[in-house]
PDB file of C-alpha atoms and ligand atoms in Angstrom:
ATOM      1  CA  MET A   1      96.779 105.366  94.962  1.00 67.00           C
ATOM      2  CA  GLY A   2      93.301 104.215  95.972  1.00 92.00           C
ATOM      3  CA  ARG A   3      91.704 105.344  99.176  1.00 98.00           C
ATOM      4  CA  LYS A   4      91.811 102.877 102.047  1.00 98.00           C
ATOM      5  CA  LYS A   5      88.544 101.179 102.882  1.00 98.00           C
ATOM      6  CA  ILE A   6      87.500 101.622 106.467  1.00 98.00           C
ATOM      7  CA  GLY A   7      84.735 100.116 108.561  1.00 98.00           C
ATOM      8  CA  ILE A   8      83.298 101.843 111.611  1.00 98.00           C
ATOM      9  CA  MET A   9      81.774  99.988 114.549  1.00 98.00           C
ATOM     10  CA  VAL A  10      79.230 101.848 116.643  1.00 98.00           C
ATOM     11  CA  SER A  11      76.728 101.334 119.422  1.00 97.00           C
ATOM     12  CA  GLY A  12      75.117 104.760 119.714  1.00 98.00           C
ATOM     13  CA  ARG A  13      75.008 108.337 118.504  1.00 98.00           C
ATOM     14  CA  GLY A  14      77.840 108.187 115.990  1.00 98.00           C
ATOM     15  CA  SER A  15      79.236 111.728 116.137  1.00 98.00           C
ATOM     16  CA  ASN A  16      82.797 110.434 115.782  1.00 98.00           C
ATOM     17  CA  MET A  17      81.683 108.296 112.852  1.00 98.00           C
ATOM     18  CA  GLN A  18      80.174 111.426 111.313  1.00 98.00           C
ATOM     19  CA  ALA A  19      83.427 113.347 111.850  1.00 98.00           C
ATOM     20  CA  ILE A  20      85.340 110.697 109.888  1.00 98.00           C
ATOM     21  CA  ILE A  21      82.711 110.684 107.126  1.00 98.00           C
ATOM     22  CA  ASP A  22      82.878 114.503 106.964  1.00 98.00           C
ATOM     23  CA  ALA A  23      86.683 114.457 106.751  1.00 98.00           C
ATOM     24  CA  SER A  24      86.496 111.931 103.910  1.00 98.00           C
ATOM     25  CA  ARG A  25      84.493 114.361 101.755  1.00 97.00           C
ATOM     26  CA  ASP A  26      87.815 116.016 100.969  1.00 98.00           C
ATOM     27  CA  PRO A  27      89.055 114.285  97.803  1.00 96.00           C
ATOM     28  CA  ASP A  28      92.590 114.364  99.253  1.00 97.00           C
ATOM     29  CA  TYR A  29      91.544 112.416 102.336  1.00 98.00           C
ATOM     30  CA  PRO A  30      93.202 108.995 101.983  1.00 98.00           C
ATOM     31  CA  ALA A  31      90.363 106.828 103.358  1.00 98.00           C
ATOM     32  CA  ARG A  32      86.671 106.304 102.754  1.00 98.00           C
ATOM     33  CA  VAL A  33      83.984 104.736 104.941  1.00 98.00           C
ATOM     34  CA  GLU A  34      82.687 101.588 103.242  1.00 98.00           C
ATOM     35  CA  LEU A  35      80.783  99.967 106.057  1.00 98.00           C
ATOM     36  CA  VAL A  36      79.195 100.752 109.422  1.00 98.00           C
ATOM     37  CA  ILE A  37      78.368  97.952 111.835  1.00 98.00           C
ATOM     38  CA  SER A  38      76.315  98.226 115.003  1.00 98.00           C
ATOM     39  CA  ASN A  39      75.589  95.757 117.775  1.00 97.00           C
ATOM     40  CA  ARG A  40      72.456  97.789 118.562  1.00 97.00           C
ATOM     41  CA  GLU A  41      69.528  98.046 116.205  1.00 98.00           C
ATOM     42  CA  ASP A  42      68.437 101.409 117.626  1.00 98.00           C
ATOM     43  CA  ALA A  43      71.833 103.119 117.290  1.00 98.00           C
ATOM     44  CA  PRO A  44      71.209 106.554 115.692  1.00 98.00           C
ATOM     45  CA  ALA A  45      74.578 106.135 113.951  1.00 98.00           C
ATOM     46  CA  LEU A  46      73.027 103.574 111.558  1.00 98.00           C
ATOM     47  CA  GLU A  47      70.508 106.098 110.248  1.00 98.00           C
ATOM     48  CA  LYS A  48      73.193 108.777 109.919  1.00 98.00           C
ATOM     49  CA  ALA A  49      75.377 106.444 107.858  1.00 98.00           C
ATOM     50  CA  ARG A  50      72.487 105.412 105.600  1.00 98.00           C
ATOM     51  CA  LYS A  51      71.775 109.087 104.882  1.00 98.00           C
ATOM     52  CA  GLU A  52      75.329 109.247 103.566  1.00 98.00           C
ATOM     53  CA  ASN A  53      74.653 106.222 101.339  1.00 98.00           C
ATOM     54  CA  ILE A  54      77.015 104.054 103.351  1.00 98.00           C
ATOM     55  CA  LYS A  55      76.124 100.407 103.970  1.00 98.00           C
ATOM     56  CA  ALA A  56      75.109 100.290 107.624  1.00 98.00           C
ATOM     57  CA  LYS A  57      74.261  96.986 109.226  1.00 98.00           C
ATOM     58  CA  PHE A  58      72.894  95.935 112.571  1.00 98.00           C
ATOM     59  CA  ILE A  59      74.293  92.529 113.491  1.00 98.00           C
ATOM     60  CA  PRO A  60      72.275  90.819 116.213  1.00 96.00           C
ATOM     61  CA  GLY A  61      73.635  88.385 118.761  1.00 93.00           C
ATOM     62  CA  ILE A  62      76.595  88.154 121.071  1.00 92.00           C
ATOM     63  CA  GLY A  63      79.891  86.329 121.500  1.00 95.00           C
ATOM     64  CA  ARG A  64      81.628  84.171 118.909  1.00 96.00           C
ATOM     65  CA  ASP A  65      78.607  83.987 116.662  1.00 96.00           C
ATOM     66  CA  TRP A  66      78.360  87.783 116.473  1.00 97.00           C
ATOM     67  CA  GLU A  67      82.070  88.121 115.849  1.00 98.00           C
ATOM     68  CA  ARG A  68      81.988  85.467 113.093  1.00 98.00           C
ATOM     69  CA  LYS A  69      79.170  87.281 111.237  1.00 97.00           C
ATOM     70  CA  THR A  70      80.940  90.585 111.680  1.00 98.00           C
ATOM     71  CA  LEU A  71      84.242  89.227 110.346  1.00 98.00           C
ATOM     72  CA  ASP A  72      82.460  87.736 107.332  1.00 98.00           C
ATOM     73  CA  LEU A  73      81.022  91.120 106.442  1.00 98.00           C
ATOM     74  CA  ILE A  74      84.347  92.890 107.014  1.00 98.00           C
ATOM     75  CA  ASN A  75      86.076  90.415 104.712  1.00 98.00           C
ATOM     76  CA  GLU A  76      83.350  90.627 102.094  1.00 98.00           C
ATOM     77  CA  LYS A  77      83.730  94.424 101.943  1.00 98.00           C
ATOM     78  CA  GLU A  78      87.552  94.149 102.002  1.00 98.00           C
ATOM     79  CA  ILE A  79      87.836  96.506 104.966  1.00 98.00           C
ATOM     80  CA  GLU A  80      91.433  97.509 105.706  1.00 98.00           C
ATOM     81  CA  LEU A  81      90.975  99.369 109.007  1.00 98.00           C
ATOM     82  CA  LEU A  82      88.272  99.123 111.656  1.00 98.00           C
ATOM     83  CA  CYS A  83      87.448 102.179 113.763  1.00 98.00           C
ATOM     84  CA  LEU A  84      85.528 101.731 116.981  1.00 98.00           C
ATOM     85  CA  ALA A  85      83.500 104.882 117.574  1.00 98.00           C
ATOM     86  CA  GLY A  86      81.405 104.677 120.708  1.00 97.00           C
ATOM     87  CA  PHE A  87      81.360 100.900 120.298  1.00 97.00           C
ATOM     88  CA  MET A  88      80.537  99.506 123.711  1.00 92.00           C
ATOM     89  CA  ARG A  89      81.734  95.929 123.497  1.00 92.00           C
ATOM     90  CA  VAL A  90      85.105  94.289 124.109  1.00 94.00           C
ATOM     91  CA  LEU A  91      86.397  92.302 121.118  1.00 96.00           C
ATOM     92  CA  SER A  92      87.902  88.871 121.742  1.00 96.00           C
ATOM     93  CA  PRO A  93      91.577  88.080 121.053  1.00 97.00           C
ATOM     94  CA  GLU A  94      90.371  85.618 118.368  1.00 97.00           C
ATOM     95  CA  PHE A  95      88.463  88.393 116.614  1.00 98.00           C
ATOM     96  CA  LEU A  96      91.437  90.757 116.788  1.00 98.00           C
ATOM     97  CA  ALA A  97      93.778  88.107 115.391  1.00 98.00           C
ATOM     98  CA  GLN A  98      91.603  87.750 112.291  1.00 98.00           C
ATOM     99  CA  ALA A  99      90.479  91.339 111.800  1.00 98.00           C
ATOM    100  CA  PRO A 100      92.325  94.169 110.058  1.00 98.00           C
ATOM    101  CA  PRO A 101      93.964  96.708 112.438  1.00 98.00           C
ATOM    102  CA  VAL A 102      91.469  98.169 114.913  1.00 98.00           C
ATOM    103  CA  MET A 103      91.503 101.695 116.389  1.00 98.00           C
ATOM    104  CA  ASN A 104      89.420 103.157 119.189  1.00 98.00           C
ATOM    105  CA  ILE A 105      88.726 106.594 120.590  1.00 98.00           C
ATOM    106  CA  HIS A 106      88.377 107.092 124.318  1.00 98.00           C
ATOM    107  CA  PRO A 107      87.345 110.250 126.195  1.00 98.00           C
ATOM    108  CA  SER A 108      90.291 110.503 128.611  1.00 98.00           C
ATOM    109  CA  LEU A 109      94.054 110.759 128.538  1.00 98.00           C
ATOM    110  CA  LEU A 110      94.810 107.045 128.777  1.00 98.00           C
ATOM    111  CA  PRO A 111      96.021 105.201 130.761  1.00 98.00           C
ATOM    112  CA  ALA A 112      93.944 107.368 133.116  1.00 98.00           C
ATOM    113  CA  PHE A 113      90.268 106.490 133.398  1.00 98.00           C
ATOM    114  CA  PRO A 114      89.743 103.504 131.080  1.00 98.00           C
ATOM    115  CA  GLY A 115      86.371 101.791 130.811  1.00 96.00           C
ATOM    116  CA  LEU A 116      82.953 103.340 131.223  1.00 96.00           C
ATOM    117  CA  ASN A 117      82.107 106.934 132.194  1.00 97.00           C
ATOM    118  CA  ALA A 118      85.618 108.280 131.691  1.00 98.00           C
ATOM    119  CA  GLN A 119      84.539 111.911 132.024  1.00 98.00           C
ATOM    120  CA  LYS A 120      82.764 111.182 135.326  1.00 98.00           C
ATOM    121  CA  GLN A 121      85.830 109.335 136.588  1.00 98.00           C
ATOM    122  CA  ALA A 122      88.007 112.374 135.708  1.00 98.00           C
ATOM    123  CA  LEU A 123      85.698 114.795 137.527  1.00 98.00           C
ATOM    124  CA  GLU A 124      85.497 112.590 140.594  1.00 98.00           C
ATOM    125  CA  HIS A 125      89.254 112.246 140.709  1.00 98.00           C
ATOM    126  CA  GLY A 126      89.668 116.027 140.573  1.00 98.00           C
ATOM    127  CA  VAL A 127      92.106 116.177 137.657  1.00 98.00           C
ATOM    128  CA  LYS A 128      92.696 119.626 136.139  1.00 98.00           C
ATOM    129  CA  VAL A 129      93.343 118.306 132.652  1.00 98.00           C
ATOM    130  CA  SER A 130      91.658 115.473 130.785  1.00 98.00           C
ATOM    131  CA  GLY A 131      91.210 114.883 127.070  1.00 98.00           C
ATOM    132  CA  CYS A 132      90.944 112.102 124.556  1.00 98.00           C
ATOM    133  CA  THR A 133      93.042 109.313 123.105  1.00 98.00           C
ATOM    134  CA  VAL A 134      93.046 107.394 119.838  1.00 99.00           C
ATOM    135  CA  HIS A 135      94.775 104.047 120.230  1.00 98.00           C
ATOM    136  CA  PHE A 136      95.148 100.695 118.551  1.00 98.00           C
ATOM    137  CA  VAL A 137      92.974  98.055 120.147  1.00 98.00           C
ATOM    138  CA  ASP A 138      94.473  95.063 121.887  1.00 95.00           C
ATOM    139  CA  SER A 139      92.694  92.459 123.969  1.00 91.00           C
ATOM    140  CA  GLY A 140      92.578  94.660 127.095  1.00 93.00           C
ATOM    141  CA  VAL A 141      90.139  97.472 127.878  1.00 94.00           C
ATOM    142  CA  ASP A 142      91.402 100.769 126.389  1.00 96.00           C
ATOM    143  CA  SER A 143      94.950  99.488 126.793  1.00 96.00           C
ATOM    144  CA  GLY A 144      96.524  99.330 123.320  1.00 97.00           C
ATOM    145  CA  PRO A 145      99.333 101.467 121.839  1.00 98.00           C
ATOM    146  CA  ILE A 146      98.510 105.185 121.820  1.00 98.00           C
ATOM    147  CA  ILE A 147      98.410 106.950 118.447  1.00 98.00           C
ATOM    148  CA  LEU A 148      97.300 110.515 119.298  1.00 98.00           C
ATOM    149  CA  GLN A 149      96.120 112.394 122.378  1.00 98.00           C
ATOM    150  CA  ASP A 150      94.779 115.852 122.983  1.00 98.00           C
ATOM    151  CA  ALA A 151      94.324 117.625 126.298  1.00 98.00           C
ATOM    152  CA  VAL A 152      91.200 119.453 127.485  1.00 98.00           C
ATOM    153  CA  GLU A 153      91.131 121.672 130.553  1.00 98.00           C
ATOM    154  CA  VAL A 154      88.767 120.600 133.319  1.00 98.00           C
ATOM    155  CA  LYS A 155      87.024 123.746 134.550  1.00 98.00           C
ATOM    156  CA  GLN A 156      85.963 124.395 138.107  1.00 97.00           C
ATOM    157  CA  ASP A 157      82.247 124.505 137.275  1.00 97.00           C
ATOM    158  CA  ASP A 158      82.277 121.520 134.901  1.00 98.00           C
ATOM    159  CA  ASP A 159      79.685 118.815 135.214  1.00 98.00           C
ATOM    160  CA  GLU A 160      79.873 115.580 133.259  1.00 98.00           C
ATOM    161  CA  GLU A 161      77.890 116.951 130.350  1.00 98.00           C
ATOM    162  CA  LYS A 162      79.952 120.116 129.941  1.00 98.00           C
ATOM    163  CA  LEU A 163      83.254 118.274 130.142  1.00 98.00           C
ATOM    164  CA  ALA A 164      82.069 115.504 127.806  1.00 98.00           C
ATOM    165  CA  GLY A 165      80.914 118.139 125.288  1.00 98.00           C
ATOM    166  CA  ARG A 166      84.299 119.882 125.200  1.00 98.00           C
ATOM    167  CA  ILE A 167      86.181 116.583 124.995  1.00 98.00           C
ATOM    168  CA  LEU A 168      83.885 115.437 122.172  1.00 98.00           C
ATOM    169  CA  LYS A 169      84.785 118.485 120.047  1.00 98.00           C
ATOM    170  CA  THR A 170      88.431 117.517 120.403  1.00 98.00           C
ATOM    171  CA  GLU A 171      87.628 113.882 119.556  1.00 98.00           C
ATOM    172  CA  HIS A 172      86.097 114.997 116.270  1.00 98.00           C
ATOM    173  CA  LYS A 173      89.438 116.478 115.177  1.00 98.00           C
ATOM    174  CA  LEU A 174      91.664 113.779 116.608  1.00 98.00           C
ATOM    175  CA  TYR A 175      90.005 110.678 115.152  1.00 99.00           C
ATOM    176  CA  PRO A 176      89.994 111.731 111.476  1.00 98.00           C
ATOM    177  CA  ARG A 177      93.633 112.791 111.892  1.00 98.00           C
ATOM    178  CA  ALA A 178      94.641 109.394 113.320  1.00 98.00           C
ATOM    179  CA  VAL A 179      92.853 107.577 110.478  1.00 98.00           C
ATOM    180  CA  GLU A 180      94.596 109.845 107.984  1.00 98.00           C
ATOM    181  CA  LEU A 181      98.032 109.100 109.465  1.00 98.00           C
ATOM    182  CA  TRP A 182      97.331 105.377 109.267  1.00 98.00           C
ATOM    183  CA  ALA A 183      96.013 105.580 105.702  1.00 98.00           C
ATOM    184  CA  ARG A 184      99.105 107.523 104.603  1.00 98.00           C
ATOM    185  CA  ASP A 185     101.229 104.764 106.104  1.00 97.00           C
ATOM    186  CA  GLN A 186     102.771 107.102 108.666  1.00 98.00           C
ATOM    187  CA  LEU A 187     102.252 104.976 111.765  1.00 98.00           C
ATOM    188  CA  GLU A 188     104.909 102.570 112.952  1.00 97.00           C
ATOM    189  CA  ILE A 189     104.215 100.400 115.999  1.00 96.00           C
ATOM    190  CA  GLU A 190     107.197  99.456 118.133  1.00 96.00           C
ATOM    191  CA  GLY A 191     105.984  97.509 121.140  1.00 93.00           C
ATOM    192  CA  ARG A 192     103.772  99.909 123.086  1.00 96.00           C
ATOM    193  CA  LYS A 193     104.947 102.938 121.136  1.00 98.00           C
ATOM    194  CA  VAL A 194     103.491 104.334 117.959  1.00 98.00           C
ATOM    195  CA  LYS A 195     105.909 106.478 115.983  1.00 98.00           C
ATOM    196  CA  ILE A 196     104.640 109.012 113.486  1.00 98.00           C
ATOM    197  CA  LYS A 197     106.787 108.949 110.383  1.00 96.00           C
ATOM    198  CA  GLU A 198     107.334 111.725 107.873  1.00 89.00           C
ATOM    199  CA  GLU A 199     105.054 111.305 104.935  1.00 83.00           C
ATOM    200  CA  LYS A 200     106.724 110.087 101.769  1.00 74.00           C
ATOM    201  CA  GLY A 201     106.453 112.174  98.624  1.00 63.00           C
ATOM    202  CA  ARG A 202     104.455 115.110 100.033  1.00 57.00           C
ATOM    203  CA  GLY A 203     105.184 118.523 101.399  1.00 47.00           C
TER     204      GLY A 203
HETATM  205  C1  GAR B   1      82.689 109.248 122.642  1.00 81.31           C
HETATM  206  O1  GAR B   1      82.889 110.211 123.643  1.00 81.31           O
HETATM  207  C2  GAR B   1      83.743 108.169 122.721  1.00 81.31           C
HETATM  208  O2  GAR B   1      85.006 108.665 123.064  1.00 81.31           O
HETATM  209  C3  GAR B   1      83.193 107.319 123.828  1.00 81.31           C
HETATM  210  O3  GAR B   1      81.810 107.255 123.582  1.00 81.31           O
HETATM  211  C4  GAR B   1      81.403 108.447 122.923  1.00 81.31           C
HETATM  212  C5  GAR B   1      80.700 108.068 121.649  1.00 81.31           C
HETATM  213  O4  GAR B   1      80.138 109.183 121.040  1.00 81.31           O
HETATM  214  N1  GAR B   1      83.780 106.016 123.825  1.00 81.31           N
HETATM  215  C6  GAR B   1      84.077 105.337 124.926  1.00 81.31           C
HETATM  216  O5  GAR B   1      83.833 105.727 126.044  1.00 81.31           O
HETATM  217  C7  GAR B   1      84.756 104.000 124.664  1.00 81.31           C
HETATM  218  N2  GAR B   1      85.282 103.454 125.856  1.00 81.31           N
HETATM  219  P1  GAR B   1      79.692 109.138 119.518  1.00 81.31           P
HETATM  220  O6  GAR B   1      78.806 107.894 119.345  1.00 81.31           O
HETATM  221  O7  GAR B   1      78.915 110.403 119.313  1.00 81.31           O
HETATM  222  O8  GAR B   1      80.923 109.055 118.657  1.00 81.31           O
END
C-alpha cells in the first residue's frame, strides 16, 4: 500500500514539522510529507523543509483568497491529510469543508488553556500537570475531537521557556504517532470521541 501524502501548515520554527519528517525516514512509516505551506515568508520551517527536498511554499494574503490558493495547491498535490504545526491562523468552516482531514498540535491538555500562550496560561493558573494534545480541527479554536494526549509535570521552578521546552519534546513524539495512527486507518471518530482501533494485518 502506498504511503499517505500529507501536507504541513506552519507559521514559524517548524520543530514539529521536522519531527514528522524525521519519523517518515523509516520506510515502514505509512505517510510522507509532500508539501509544506506557510502564511509567513520568514518562517524558518520553510527553509528546513527545502533542505529535505520537500516543496515548501509561502502563500501571501489573508482570508478567502488565501484559503482558495491554499486549497488549490493541496488539491494539485493530492494531499490526504493536513497537519497544522505551529500554524497561527484559524481556518474557516468553508476551508475545512473542502479540505482533507486536518490535525493540530497544541501545547496543553485540552480543553484546558486553548488559544495563544498555552504554557503561560498553565503556569499562571498553577496547574501541577500540563502537556500536549493532538486533535482534529473543527471550526472552533483548539476545540476538535482529541486524538492523543501526553502529560508533562509542571515543576515548581518552571518558567515559560522551561515548561515549553519539556512539552515540546513530548509533542515531537506525539504528533508523528497520531499521523501514523491516521495513516494506518486506526482512528474512528464518533462525535467528539476518537477511538483507536486495532491495526489490521499486523502484529
Ligand atoms: C508548538 O509548541 C505547538 O504546540 C504550538 O506552537 C509551537 C510550534 O512549534 N502551537 C500552538 O500553540 C497552536 N495553538 P514548532 O513550530 O517548533 O513546531
